[in-house]
Tab-separated table of C-alpha atoms in Angstrom:
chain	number	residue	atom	x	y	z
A	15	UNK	CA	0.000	0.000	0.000
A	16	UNK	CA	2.668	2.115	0.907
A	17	UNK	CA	4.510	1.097	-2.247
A	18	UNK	CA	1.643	2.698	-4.159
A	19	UNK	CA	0.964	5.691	-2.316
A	20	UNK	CA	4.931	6.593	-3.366
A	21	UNK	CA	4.798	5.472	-7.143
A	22	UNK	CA	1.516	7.505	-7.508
A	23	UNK	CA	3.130	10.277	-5.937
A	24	UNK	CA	6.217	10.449	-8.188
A	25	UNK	CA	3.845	9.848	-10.781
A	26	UNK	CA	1.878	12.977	-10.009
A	27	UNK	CA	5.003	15.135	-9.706
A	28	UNK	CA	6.397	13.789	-12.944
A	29	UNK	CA	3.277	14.644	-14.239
A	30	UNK	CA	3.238	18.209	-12.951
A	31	UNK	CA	6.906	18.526	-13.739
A	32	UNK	CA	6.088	17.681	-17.726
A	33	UNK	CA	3.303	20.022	-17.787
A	34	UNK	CA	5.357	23.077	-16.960
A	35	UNK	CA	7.803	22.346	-18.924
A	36	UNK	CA	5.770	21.032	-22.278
A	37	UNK	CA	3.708	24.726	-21.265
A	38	UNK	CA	7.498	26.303	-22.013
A	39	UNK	CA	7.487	26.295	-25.425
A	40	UNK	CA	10.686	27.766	-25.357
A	41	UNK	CA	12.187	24.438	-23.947
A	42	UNK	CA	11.361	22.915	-27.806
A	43	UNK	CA	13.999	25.341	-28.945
A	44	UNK	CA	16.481	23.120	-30.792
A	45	UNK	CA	19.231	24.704	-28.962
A	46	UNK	CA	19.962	25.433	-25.422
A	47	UNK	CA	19.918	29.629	-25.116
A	48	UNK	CA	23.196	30.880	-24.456
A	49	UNK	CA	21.935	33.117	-22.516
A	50	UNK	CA	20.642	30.815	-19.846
A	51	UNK	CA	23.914	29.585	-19.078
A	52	UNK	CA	26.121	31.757	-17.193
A	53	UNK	CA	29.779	30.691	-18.795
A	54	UNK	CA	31.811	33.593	-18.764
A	55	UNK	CA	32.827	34.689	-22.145
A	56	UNK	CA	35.938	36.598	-21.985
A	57	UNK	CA	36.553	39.968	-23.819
A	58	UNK	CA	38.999	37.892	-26.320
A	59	UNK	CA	36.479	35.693	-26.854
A	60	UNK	CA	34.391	38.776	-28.208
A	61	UNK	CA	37.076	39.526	-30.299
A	62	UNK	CA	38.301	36.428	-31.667
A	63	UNK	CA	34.368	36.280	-32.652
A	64	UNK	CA	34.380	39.806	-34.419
A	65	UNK	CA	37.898	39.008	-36.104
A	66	UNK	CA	36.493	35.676	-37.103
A	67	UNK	CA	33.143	37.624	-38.467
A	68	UNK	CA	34.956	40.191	-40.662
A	69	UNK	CA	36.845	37.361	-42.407
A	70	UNK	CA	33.713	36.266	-43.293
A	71	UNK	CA	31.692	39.647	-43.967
A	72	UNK	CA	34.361	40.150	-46.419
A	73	UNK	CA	33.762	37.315	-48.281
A	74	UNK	CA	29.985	38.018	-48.289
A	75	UNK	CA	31.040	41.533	-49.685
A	76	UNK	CA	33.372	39.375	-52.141
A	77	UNK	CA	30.825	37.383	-53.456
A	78	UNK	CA	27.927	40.143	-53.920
A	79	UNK	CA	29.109	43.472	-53.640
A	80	UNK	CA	28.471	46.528	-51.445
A	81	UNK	CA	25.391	48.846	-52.684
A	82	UNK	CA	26.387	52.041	-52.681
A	83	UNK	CA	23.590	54.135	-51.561
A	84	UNK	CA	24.309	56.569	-48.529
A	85	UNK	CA	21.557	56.955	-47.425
A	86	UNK	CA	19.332	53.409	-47.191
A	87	UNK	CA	22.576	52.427	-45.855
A	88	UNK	CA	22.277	54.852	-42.729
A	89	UNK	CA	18.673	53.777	-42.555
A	90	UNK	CA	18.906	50.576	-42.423
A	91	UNK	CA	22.153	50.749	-39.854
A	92	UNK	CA	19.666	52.880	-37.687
A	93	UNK	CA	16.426	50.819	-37.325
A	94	UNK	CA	19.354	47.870	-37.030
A	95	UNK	CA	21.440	49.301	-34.388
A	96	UNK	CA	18.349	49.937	-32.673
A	97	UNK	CA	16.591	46.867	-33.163
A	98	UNK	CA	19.718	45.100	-31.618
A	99	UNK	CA	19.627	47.121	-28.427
A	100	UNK	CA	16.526	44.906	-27.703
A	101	UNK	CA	18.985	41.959	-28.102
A	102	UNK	CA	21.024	40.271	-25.426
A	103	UNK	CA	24.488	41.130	-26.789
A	104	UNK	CA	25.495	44.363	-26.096
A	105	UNK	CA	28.897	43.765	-26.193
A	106	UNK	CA	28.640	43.396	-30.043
A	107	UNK	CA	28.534	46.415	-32.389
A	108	UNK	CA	26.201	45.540	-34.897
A	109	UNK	CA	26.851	46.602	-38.697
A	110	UNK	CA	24.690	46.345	-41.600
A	111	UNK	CA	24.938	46.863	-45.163
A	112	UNK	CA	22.804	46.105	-48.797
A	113	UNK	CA	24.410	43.889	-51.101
A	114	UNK	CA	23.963	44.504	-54.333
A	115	UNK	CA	22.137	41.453	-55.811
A	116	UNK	CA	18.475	40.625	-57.068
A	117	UNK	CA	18.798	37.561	-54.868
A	118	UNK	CA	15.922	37.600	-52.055
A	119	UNK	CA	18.323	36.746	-48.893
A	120	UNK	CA	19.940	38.578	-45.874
A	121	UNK	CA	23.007	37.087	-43.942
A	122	UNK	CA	24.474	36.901	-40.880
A	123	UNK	CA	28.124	37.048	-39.675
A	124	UNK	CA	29.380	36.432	-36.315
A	125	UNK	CA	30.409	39.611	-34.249
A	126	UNK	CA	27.805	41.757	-35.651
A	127	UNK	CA	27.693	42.323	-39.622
A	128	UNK	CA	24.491	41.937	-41.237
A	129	UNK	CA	23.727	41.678	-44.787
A	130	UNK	CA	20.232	42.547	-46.817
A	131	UNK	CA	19.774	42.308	-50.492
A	132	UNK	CA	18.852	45.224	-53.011
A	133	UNK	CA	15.979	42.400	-53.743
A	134	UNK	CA	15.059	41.820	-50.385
A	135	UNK	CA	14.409	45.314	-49.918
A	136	UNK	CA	12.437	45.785	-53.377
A	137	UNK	CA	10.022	43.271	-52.056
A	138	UNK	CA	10.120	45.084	-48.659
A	139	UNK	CA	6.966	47.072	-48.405
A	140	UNK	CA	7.355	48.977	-45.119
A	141	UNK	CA	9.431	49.589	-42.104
A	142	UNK	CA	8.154	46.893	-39.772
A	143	UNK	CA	8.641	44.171	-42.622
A	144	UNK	CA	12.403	45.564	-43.006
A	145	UNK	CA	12.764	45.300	-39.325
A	146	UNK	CA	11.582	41.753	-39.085
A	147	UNK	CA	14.174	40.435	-41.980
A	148	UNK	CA	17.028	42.697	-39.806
A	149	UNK	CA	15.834	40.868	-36.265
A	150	UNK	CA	16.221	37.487	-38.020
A	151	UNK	CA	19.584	38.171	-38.769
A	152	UNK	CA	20.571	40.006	-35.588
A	153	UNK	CA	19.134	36.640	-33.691
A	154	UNK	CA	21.478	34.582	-35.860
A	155	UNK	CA	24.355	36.074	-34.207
A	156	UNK	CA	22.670	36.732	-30.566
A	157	UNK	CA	21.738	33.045	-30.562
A	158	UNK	CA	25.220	32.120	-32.293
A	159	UNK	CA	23.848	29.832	-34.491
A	160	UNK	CA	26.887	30.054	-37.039
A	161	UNK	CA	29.119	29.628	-34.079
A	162	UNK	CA	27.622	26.111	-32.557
A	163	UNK	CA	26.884	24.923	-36.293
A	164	UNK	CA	30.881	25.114	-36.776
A	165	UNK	CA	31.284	23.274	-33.801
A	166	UNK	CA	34.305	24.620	-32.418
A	167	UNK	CA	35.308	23.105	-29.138
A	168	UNK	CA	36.799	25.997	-26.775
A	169	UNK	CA	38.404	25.690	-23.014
A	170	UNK	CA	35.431	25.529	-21.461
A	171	UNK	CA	31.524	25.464	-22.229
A	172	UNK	CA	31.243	28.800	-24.368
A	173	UNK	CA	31.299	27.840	-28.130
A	174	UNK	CA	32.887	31.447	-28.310
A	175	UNK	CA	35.727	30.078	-26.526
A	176	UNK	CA	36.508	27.189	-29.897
A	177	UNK	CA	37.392	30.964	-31.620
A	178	UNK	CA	39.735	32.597	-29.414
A	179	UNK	CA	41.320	29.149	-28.967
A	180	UNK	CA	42.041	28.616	-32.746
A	181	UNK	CA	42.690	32.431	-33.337
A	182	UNK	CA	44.843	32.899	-30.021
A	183	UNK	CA	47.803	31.903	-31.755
A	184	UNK	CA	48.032	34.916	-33.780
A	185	UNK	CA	50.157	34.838	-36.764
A	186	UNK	CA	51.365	31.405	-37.118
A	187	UNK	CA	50.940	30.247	-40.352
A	188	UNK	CA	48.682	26.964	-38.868
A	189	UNK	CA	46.685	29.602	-37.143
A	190	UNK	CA	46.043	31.788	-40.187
A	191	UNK	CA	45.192	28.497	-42.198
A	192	UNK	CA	42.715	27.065	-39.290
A	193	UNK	CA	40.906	29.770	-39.553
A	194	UNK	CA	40.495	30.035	-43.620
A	195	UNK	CA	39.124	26.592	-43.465
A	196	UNK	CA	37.216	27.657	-40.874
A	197	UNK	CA	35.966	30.564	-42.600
A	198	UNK	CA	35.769	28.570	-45.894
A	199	UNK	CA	32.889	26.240	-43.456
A	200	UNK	CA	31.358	29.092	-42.673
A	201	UNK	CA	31.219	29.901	-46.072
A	202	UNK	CA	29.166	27.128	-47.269
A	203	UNK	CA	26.906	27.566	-44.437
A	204	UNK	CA	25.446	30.524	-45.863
A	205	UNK	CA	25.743	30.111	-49.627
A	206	UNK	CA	25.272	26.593	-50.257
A	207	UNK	CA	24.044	24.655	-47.193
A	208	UNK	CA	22.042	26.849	-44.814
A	209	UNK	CA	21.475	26.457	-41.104
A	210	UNK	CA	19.910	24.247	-39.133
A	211	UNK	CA	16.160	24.709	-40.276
A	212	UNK	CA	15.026	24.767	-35.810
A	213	UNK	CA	17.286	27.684	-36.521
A	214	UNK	CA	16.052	29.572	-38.717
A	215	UNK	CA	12.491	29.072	-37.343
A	216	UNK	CA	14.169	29.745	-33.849
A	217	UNK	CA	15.613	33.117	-35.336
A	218	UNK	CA	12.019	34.112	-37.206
A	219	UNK	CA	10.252	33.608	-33.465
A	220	UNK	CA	13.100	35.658	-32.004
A	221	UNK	CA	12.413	38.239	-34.796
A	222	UNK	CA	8.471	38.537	-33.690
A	223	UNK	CA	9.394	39.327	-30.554
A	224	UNK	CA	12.253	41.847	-31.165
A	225	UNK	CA	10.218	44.001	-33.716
A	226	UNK	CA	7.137	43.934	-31.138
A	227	UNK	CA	9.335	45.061	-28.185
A	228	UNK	CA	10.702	47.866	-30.145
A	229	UNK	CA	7.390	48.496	-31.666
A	230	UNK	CA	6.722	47.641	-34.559
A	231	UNK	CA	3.409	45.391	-36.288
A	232	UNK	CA	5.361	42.155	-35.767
A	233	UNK	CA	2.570	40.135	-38.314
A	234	UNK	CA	4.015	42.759	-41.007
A	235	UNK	CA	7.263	40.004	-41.155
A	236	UNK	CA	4.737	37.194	-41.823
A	237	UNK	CA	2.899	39.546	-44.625
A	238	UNK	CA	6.695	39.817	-46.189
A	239	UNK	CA	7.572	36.002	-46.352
A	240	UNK	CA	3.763	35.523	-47.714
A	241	UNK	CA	4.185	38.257	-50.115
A	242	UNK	CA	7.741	36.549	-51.139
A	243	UNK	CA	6.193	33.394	-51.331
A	244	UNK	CA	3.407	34.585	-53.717
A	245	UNK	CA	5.078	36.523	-56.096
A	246	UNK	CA	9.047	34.845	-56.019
A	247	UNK	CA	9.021	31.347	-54.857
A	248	UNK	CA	10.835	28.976	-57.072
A	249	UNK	CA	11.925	32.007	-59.195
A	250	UNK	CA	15.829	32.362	-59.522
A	251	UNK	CA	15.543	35.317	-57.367
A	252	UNK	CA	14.787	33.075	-53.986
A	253	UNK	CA	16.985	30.257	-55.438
A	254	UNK	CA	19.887	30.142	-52.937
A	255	UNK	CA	17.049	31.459	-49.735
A	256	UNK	CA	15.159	27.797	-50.670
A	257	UNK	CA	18.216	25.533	-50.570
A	258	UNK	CA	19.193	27.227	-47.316
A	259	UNK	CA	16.366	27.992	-45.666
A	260	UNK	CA	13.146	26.156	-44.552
A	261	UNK	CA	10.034	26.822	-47.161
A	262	UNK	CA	8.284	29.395	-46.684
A	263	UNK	CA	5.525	27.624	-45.568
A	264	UNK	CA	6.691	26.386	-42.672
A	265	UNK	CA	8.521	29.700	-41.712
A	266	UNK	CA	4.890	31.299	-41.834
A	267	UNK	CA	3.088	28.348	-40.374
A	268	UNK	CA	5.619	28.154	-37.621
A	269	UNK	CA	5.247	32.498	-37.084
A	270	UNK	CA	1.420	31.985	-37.020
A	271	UNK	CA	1.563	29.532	-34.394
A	272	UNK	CA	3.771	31.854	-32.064
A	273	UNK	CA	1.435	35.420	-33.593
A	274	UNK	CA	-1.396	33.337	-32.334
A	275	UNK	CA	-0.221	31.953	-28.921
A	276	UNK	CA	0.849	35.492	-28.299
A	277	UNK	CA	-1.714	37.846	-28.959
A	278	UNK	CA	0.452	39.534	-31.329
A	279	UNK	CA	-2.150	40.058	-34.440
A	280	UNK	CA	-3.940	42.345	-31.537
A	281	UNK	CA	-1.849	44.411	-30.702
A	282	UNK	CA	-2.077	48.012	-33.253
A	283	UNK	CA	1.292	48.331	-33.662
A	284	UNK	CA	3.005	50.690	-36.613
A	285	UNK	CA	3.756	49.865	-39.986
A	286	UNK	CA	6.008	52.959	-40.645
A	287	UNK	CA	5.766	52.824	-44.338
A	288	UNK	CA	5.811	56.899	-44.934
A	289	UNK	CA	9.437	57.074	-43.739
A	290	UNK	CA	10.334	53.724	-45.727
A	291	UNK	CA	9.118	54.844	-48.848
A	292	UNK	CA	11.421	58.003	-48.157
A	293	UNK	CA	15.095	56.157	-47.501
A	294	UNK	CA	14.567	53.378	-49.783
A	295	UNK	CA	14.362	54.318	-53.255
A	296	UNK	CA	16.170	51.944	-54.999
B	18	UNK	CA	14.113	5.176	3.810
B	19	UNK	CA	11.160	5.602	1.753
B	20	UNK	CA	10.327	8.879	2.904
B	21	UNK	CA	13.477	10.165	2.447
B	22	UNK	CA	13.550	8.298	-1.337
B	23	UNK	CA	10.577	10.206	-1.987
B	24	UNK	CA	11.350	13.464	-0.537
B	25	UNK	CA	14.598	13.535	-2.197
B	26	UNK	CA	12.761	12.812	-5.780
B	27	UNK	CA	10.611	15.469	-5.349
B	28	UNK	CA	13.137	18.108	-4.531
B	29	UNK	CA	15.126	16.670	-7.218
B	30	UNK	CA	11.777	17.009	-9.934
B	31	UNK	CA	10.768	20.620	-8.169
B	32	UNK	CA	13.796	23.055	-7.993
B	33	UNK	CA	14.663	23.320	-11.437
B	34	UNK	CA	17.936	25.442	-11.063
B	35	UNK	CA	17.625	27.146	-14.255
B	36	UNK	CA	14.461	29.145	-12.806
B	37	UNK	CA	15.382	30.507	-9.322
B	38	UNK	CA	18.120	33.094	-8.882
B	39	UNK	CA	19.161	36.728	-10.301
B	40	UNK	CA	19.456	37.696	-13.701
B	41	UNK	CA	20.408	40.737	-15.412
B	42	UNK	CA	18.788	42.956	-18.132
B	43	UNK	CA	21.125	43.011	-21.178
B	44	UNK	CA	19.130	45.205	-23.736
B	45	UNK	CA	19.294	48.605	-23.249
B	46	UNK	CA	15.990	48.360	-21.363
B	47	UNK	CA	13.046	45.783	-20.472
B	48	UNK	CA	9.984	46.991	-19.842
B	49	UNK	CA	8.072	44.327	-16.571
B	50	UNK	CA	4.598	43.654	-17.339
B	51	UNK	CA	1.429	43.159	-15.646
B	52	UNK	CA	0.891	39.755	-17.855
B	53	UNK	CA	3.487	37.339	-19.695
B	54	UNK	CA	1.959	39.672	-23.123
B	55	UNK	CA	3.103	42.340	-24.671
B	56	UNK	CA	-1.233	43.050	-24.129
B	57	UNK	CA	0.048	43.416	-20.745
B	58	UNK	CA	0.369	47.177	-19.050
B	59	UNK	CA	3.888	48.472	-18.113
B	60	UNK	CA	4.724	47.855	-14.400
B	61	UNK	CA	8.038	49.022	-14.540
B	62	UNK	CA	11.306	49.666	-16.374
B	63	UNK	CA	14.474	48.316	-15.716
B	64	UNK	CA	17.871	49.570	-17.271
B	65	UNK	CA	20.865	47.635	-19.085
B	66	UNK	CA	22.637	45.477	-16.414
B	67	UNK	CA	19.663	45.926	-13.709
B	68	UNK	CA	19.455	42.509	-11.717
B	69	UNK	CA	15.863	41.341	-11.347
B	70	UNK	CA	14.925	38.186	-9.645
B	71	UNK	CA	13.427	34.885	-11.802
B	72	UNK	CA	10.662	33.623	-10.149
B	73	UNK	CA	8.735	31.586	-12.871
B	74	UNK	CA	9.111	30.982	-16.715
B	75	UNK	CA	6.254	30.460	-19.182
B	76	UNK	CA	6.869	30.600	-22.510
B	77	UNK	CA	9.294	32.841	-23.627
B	78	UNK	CA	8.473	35.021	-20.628
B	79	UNK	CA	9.915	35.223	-17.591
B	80	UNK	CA	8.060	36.183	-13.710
B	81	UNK	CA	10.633	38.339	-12.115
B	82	UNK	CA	10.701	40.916	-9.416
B	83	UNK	CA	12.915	44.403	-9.182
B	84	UNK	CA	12.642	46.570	-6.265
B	85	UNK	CA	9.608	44.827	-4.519
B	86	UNK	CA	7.960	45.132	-7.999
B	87	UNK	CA	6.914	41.750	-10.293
B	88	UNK	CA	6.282	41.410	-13.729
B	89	UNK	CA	7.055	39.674	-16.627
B	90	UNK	CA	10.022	40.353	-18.472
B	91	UNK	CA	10.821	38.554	-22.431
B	92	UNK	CA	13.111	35.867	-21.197
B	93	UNK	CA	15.174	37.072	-25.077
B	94	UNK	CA	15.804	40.332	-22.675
B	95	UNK	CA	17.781	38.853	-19.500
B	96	UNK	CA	20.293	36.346	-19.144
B	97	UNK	CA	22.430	35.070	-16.224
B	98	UNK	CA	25.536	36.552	-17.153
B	99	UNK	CA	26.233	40.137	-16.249
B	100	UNK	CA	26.244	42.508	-19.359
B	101	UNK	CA	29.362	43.156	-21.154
B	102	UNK	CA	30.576	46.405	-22.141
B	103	UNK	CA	31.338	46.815	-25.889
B	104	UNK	CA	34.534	45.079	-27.313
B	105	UNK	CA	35.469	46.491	-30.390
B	106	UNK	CA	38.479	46.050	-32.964
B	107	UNK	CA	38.527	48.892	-34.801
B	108	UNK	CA	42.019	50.124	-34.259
B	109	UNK	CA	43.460	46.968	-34.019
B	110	UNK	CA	41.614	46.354	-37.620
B	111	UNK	CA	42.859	49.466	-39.180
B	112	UNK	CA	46.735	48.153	-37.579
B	113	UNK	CA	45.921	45.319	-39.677
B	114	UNK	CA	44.818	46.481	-42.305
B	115	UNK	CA	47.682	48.708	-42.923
B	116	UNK	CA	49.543	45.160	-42.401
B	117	UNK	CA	47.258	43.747	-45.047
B	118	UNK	CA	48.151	46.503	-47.335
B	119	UNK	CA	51.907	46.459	-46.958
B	120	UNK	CA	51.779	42.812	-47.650
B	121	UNK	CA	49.827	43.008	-50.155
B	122	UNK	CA	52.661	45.368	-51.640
B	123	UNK	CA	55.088	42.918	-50.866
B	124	UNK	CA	53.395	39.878	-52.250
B	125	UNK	CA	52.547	41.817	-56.019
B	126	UNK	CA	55.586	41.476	-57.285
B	127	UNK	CA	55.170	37.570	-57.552
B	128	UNK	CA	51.784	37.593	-58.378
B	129	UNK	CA	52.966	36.697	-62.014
B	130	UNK	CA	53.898	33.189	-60.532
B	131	UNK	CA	49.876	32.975	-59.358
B	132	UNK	CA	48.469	33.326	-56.147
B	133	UNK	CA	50.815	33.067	-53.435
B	134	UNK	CA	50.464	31.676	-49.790
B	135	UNK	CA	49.018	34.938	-48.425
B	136	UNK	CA	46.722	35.509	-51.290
B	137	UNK	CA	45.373	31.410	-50.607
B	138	UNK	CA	44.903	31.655	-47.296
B	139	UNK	CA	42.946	35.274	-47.980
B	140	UNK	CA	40.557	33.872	-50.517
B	141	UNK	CA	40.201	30.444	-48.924
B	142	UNK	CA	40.968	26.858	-50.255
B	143	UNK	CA	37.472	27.302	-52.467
B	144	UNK	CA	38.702	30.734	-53.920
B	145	UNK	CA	36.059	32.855	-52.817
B	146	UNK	CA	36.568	36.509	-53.268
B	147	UNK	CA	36.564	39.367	-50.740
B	148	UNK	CA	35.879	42.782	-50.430
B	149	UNK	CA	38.550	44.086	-47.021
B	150	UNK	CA	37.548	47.810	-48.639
B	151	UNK	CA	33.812	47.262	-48.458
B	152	UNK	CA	34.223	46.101	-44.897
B	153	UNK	CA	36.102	48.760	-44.290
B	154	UNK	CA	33.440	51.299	-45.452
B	155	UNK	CA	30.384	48.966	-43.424
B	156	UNK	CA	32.572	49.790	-40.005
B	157	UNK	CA	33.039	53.301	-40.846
B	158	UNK	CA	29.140	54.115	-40.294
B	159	UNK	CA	28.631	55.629	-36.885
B	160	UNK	CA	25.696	55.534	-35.301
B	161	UNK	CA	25.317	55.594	-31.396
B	162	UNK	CA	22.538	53.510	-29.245
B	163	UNK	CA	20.527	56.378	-28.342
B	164	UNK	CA	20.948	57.877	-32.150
B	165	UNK	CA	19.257	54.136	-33.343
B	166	UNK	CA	17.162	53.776	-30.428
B	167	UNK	CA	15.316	57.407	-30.564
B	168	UNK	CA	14.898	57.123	-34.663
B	169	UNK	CA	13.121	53.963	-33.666
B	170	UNK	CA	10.986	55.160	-30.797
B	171	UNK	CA	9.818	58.132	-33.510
B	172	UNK	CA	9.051	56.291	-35.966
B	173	UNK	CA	6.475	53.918	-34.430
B	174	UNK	CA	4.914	57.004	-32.296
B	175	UNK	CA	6.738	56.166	-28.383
């Protein structure tokens, strides 16, 4: 009798133990948050990150080629610099530029730099939308999904740490090679492979709830990858976005679930399309 | 021993280490609300690196209290670890890149004989091109927190 009286009551607390955490959503996330972890991350591990990053950025810049328009450039830097002072890394300067492509894509690279497409933003119809595809991005590096894809194994838990270990050496020539092969991985991430698709829906759910905090109509992002979807899909314009990214089916699915469960699609939030229509003109 | 089997499996199953304790705000601010929603009305605000104390998770939202206040917080807004003041590399990159373009001197004289071992490693085993200039331009842009944060604020009507 006794027996049973203790099995039932593990039972029950299992029980109540799975339905707080099932009710945390968050715990489906296919990677632990950084952010719940409190591993030190040294300064050099910031900047092994950032020096890692503009090897990269510069490859991105390589492949497609700046933009060169003054001012969406400042315009998009500002609703990006401010959109990432929602985020959770304020050690990291974030940078953005347009690349000068009729691809539909935006890209990440660690330690800050952000990339949008001249065709991203022709299909971008108002601030909000632009500040959903710039959240995405800036949750890419906040949640360092580049970084634990690479699978660098540092000193201690911080995948930050696999950097400055493989960059500490400085100018040795194995050093300097490590990290072009690292860089070259990196590489394929983002042009030929793509992330982790939990991450990319991770970074769109991040997105929603970065543009709301600072603002902005968060279901605008959904309108974008609908309108995308619509109009683009399976054109050559979204060619590399659909190798390396989930459909756009799923991304909107997956956004609808999260609009839904949080109230978002009542809140009366901003588009901001007067002062969108004035920087970009493309 | 029974008891004790039990009491320890509960305690074990209960205090889920992740939720109790302090945590810090690490965007610039986070506003505490009266519900896990942004639906919810503004209790209070807390500052960059302002410790608040978890008390419960749901969702992405997390119950936490500041100065005898609670509300919910976005769990994307705090995080265990103390905030970090901004590391930068900008003079250390320009040093470098005035390294980059003294080699790069150096190293044109044999480019006749094809890429050499600093151009490789530059461009990658795959050959990918880059753009050090364009980089260079992207950092240039200067544009402060409170510059970003205020065009922001403006533009949707705060």
């Amino acid at each position: 009798m006794k027996n049973s009286k203790v099995i039932m009551l593990i039972c029950a607390s299992l029980f109540f133990l799975c339905g707080t955490v099932w009710a945390d959503d968050t715990v489906t996330e296919f990677r632990k948050r950084s952010s719940d972890r409190a591993t030190e991350i040294s300064e050099s591990d910031i900047e092994a990150e950032i020096q890692f990053g503009e090897e990269l950025a510069a490859r991105i810049l390589g492949r497609f080629r700046a933009y060169d328009n003054e001012k969406a450039t400042r315009y998009i830097n500002l609703i990006g610099k401010g959109l990432a002072s929602y985020s959770n890394r304020p050690e990291i300067e974030f940078r953005f530029a347009i690349l000068n492509t009729d691809s539909i894509n935006a890209f990440a690279a660690p330690g800050g730099f952000i990339f949008i497409t001249k065709g991203t933003l022709e299909m971008v119809e108002n601030e909000a939308q632009l500040a959903g595809v710039l959240a995405h991005e800036i949750a890419h590096i906040t949640e360092k999904h580049i970084v634990k894809e690479l699978n660098i194994k540092g000193g201690d838990e911080s995948p930050l740490a696999g950097f400055a270990s493989i960059l500490g050496g400085g100018t040795s020539e194995t050093m300097r090679v490590a990290l072009t092969q690292l860089v070259d991985k990196a590489g394929e991430i983002l042009f030929e492979k793509g992330l982790k698709k939990e991450d990319e829906l991770t970074s769109d759910k991040v997105a929603l709830m970065t543009v709301t905090n600072a603002g902005y109509d968060p279901v605008a992002y959904k309108r974008l990858l609908q309108g995308i979807k619509e109009k683009e899909e399976g054109t050559e314009k979204t060619k590399i976005v659909s190798t390396t990214h989930p459909s756009y089916e799923d991304r909107i699915k997956a956004m609808e679930k999260i609009i839904s469960r949080e109230w978002l699609n009542e809140l009366k939030y901003l588009l901001v399309k007067e002062r969108f229509d004035e920087y970009i003109n493309l | 021993m029974k008891k004790v089997i039990l009491i320890i499996t509960l305690l074990l199953i209960w205090s889920d280490p992740a939720l109790a304790g302090t945590m810090y705000v690490k965007s610039f601010k986070a506003r505490l609300l009266s519900i896990p929603s942004f639906k919810g009305k503004t209790v209070s605000t807390v500052g960059r690196g302002g410790a608040v104390e978890q008390l419960k998770r749901k969702g992405r939202w997390a119950l936490v209290e500041h100065n005898g206040e609670k509300g919910w917080v976005s769990r994307y807004s705090i995080s265990k670890r103390q905030p970090m003041k901004r590391v930068s590399r900008l003079k250390k990159s320009r040093v470098k890149r005035k390294a980059r373009r003294r080699a790069s001197a150096f190293i044109s004289a044999a480019a006749a004989r094809g890429l050499t071992d600093y151009d490789r490693t530059r461009k990658g085993e795959k050959g990918f091109a880059v753009d050090f200039d364009a980089l260079e331009v992207m950092k240039s842009i200067e544009i402060n927190e409170d510059e970003a944060v205020t065009f922001i604020a403006e533009g949707v009507g705060r």
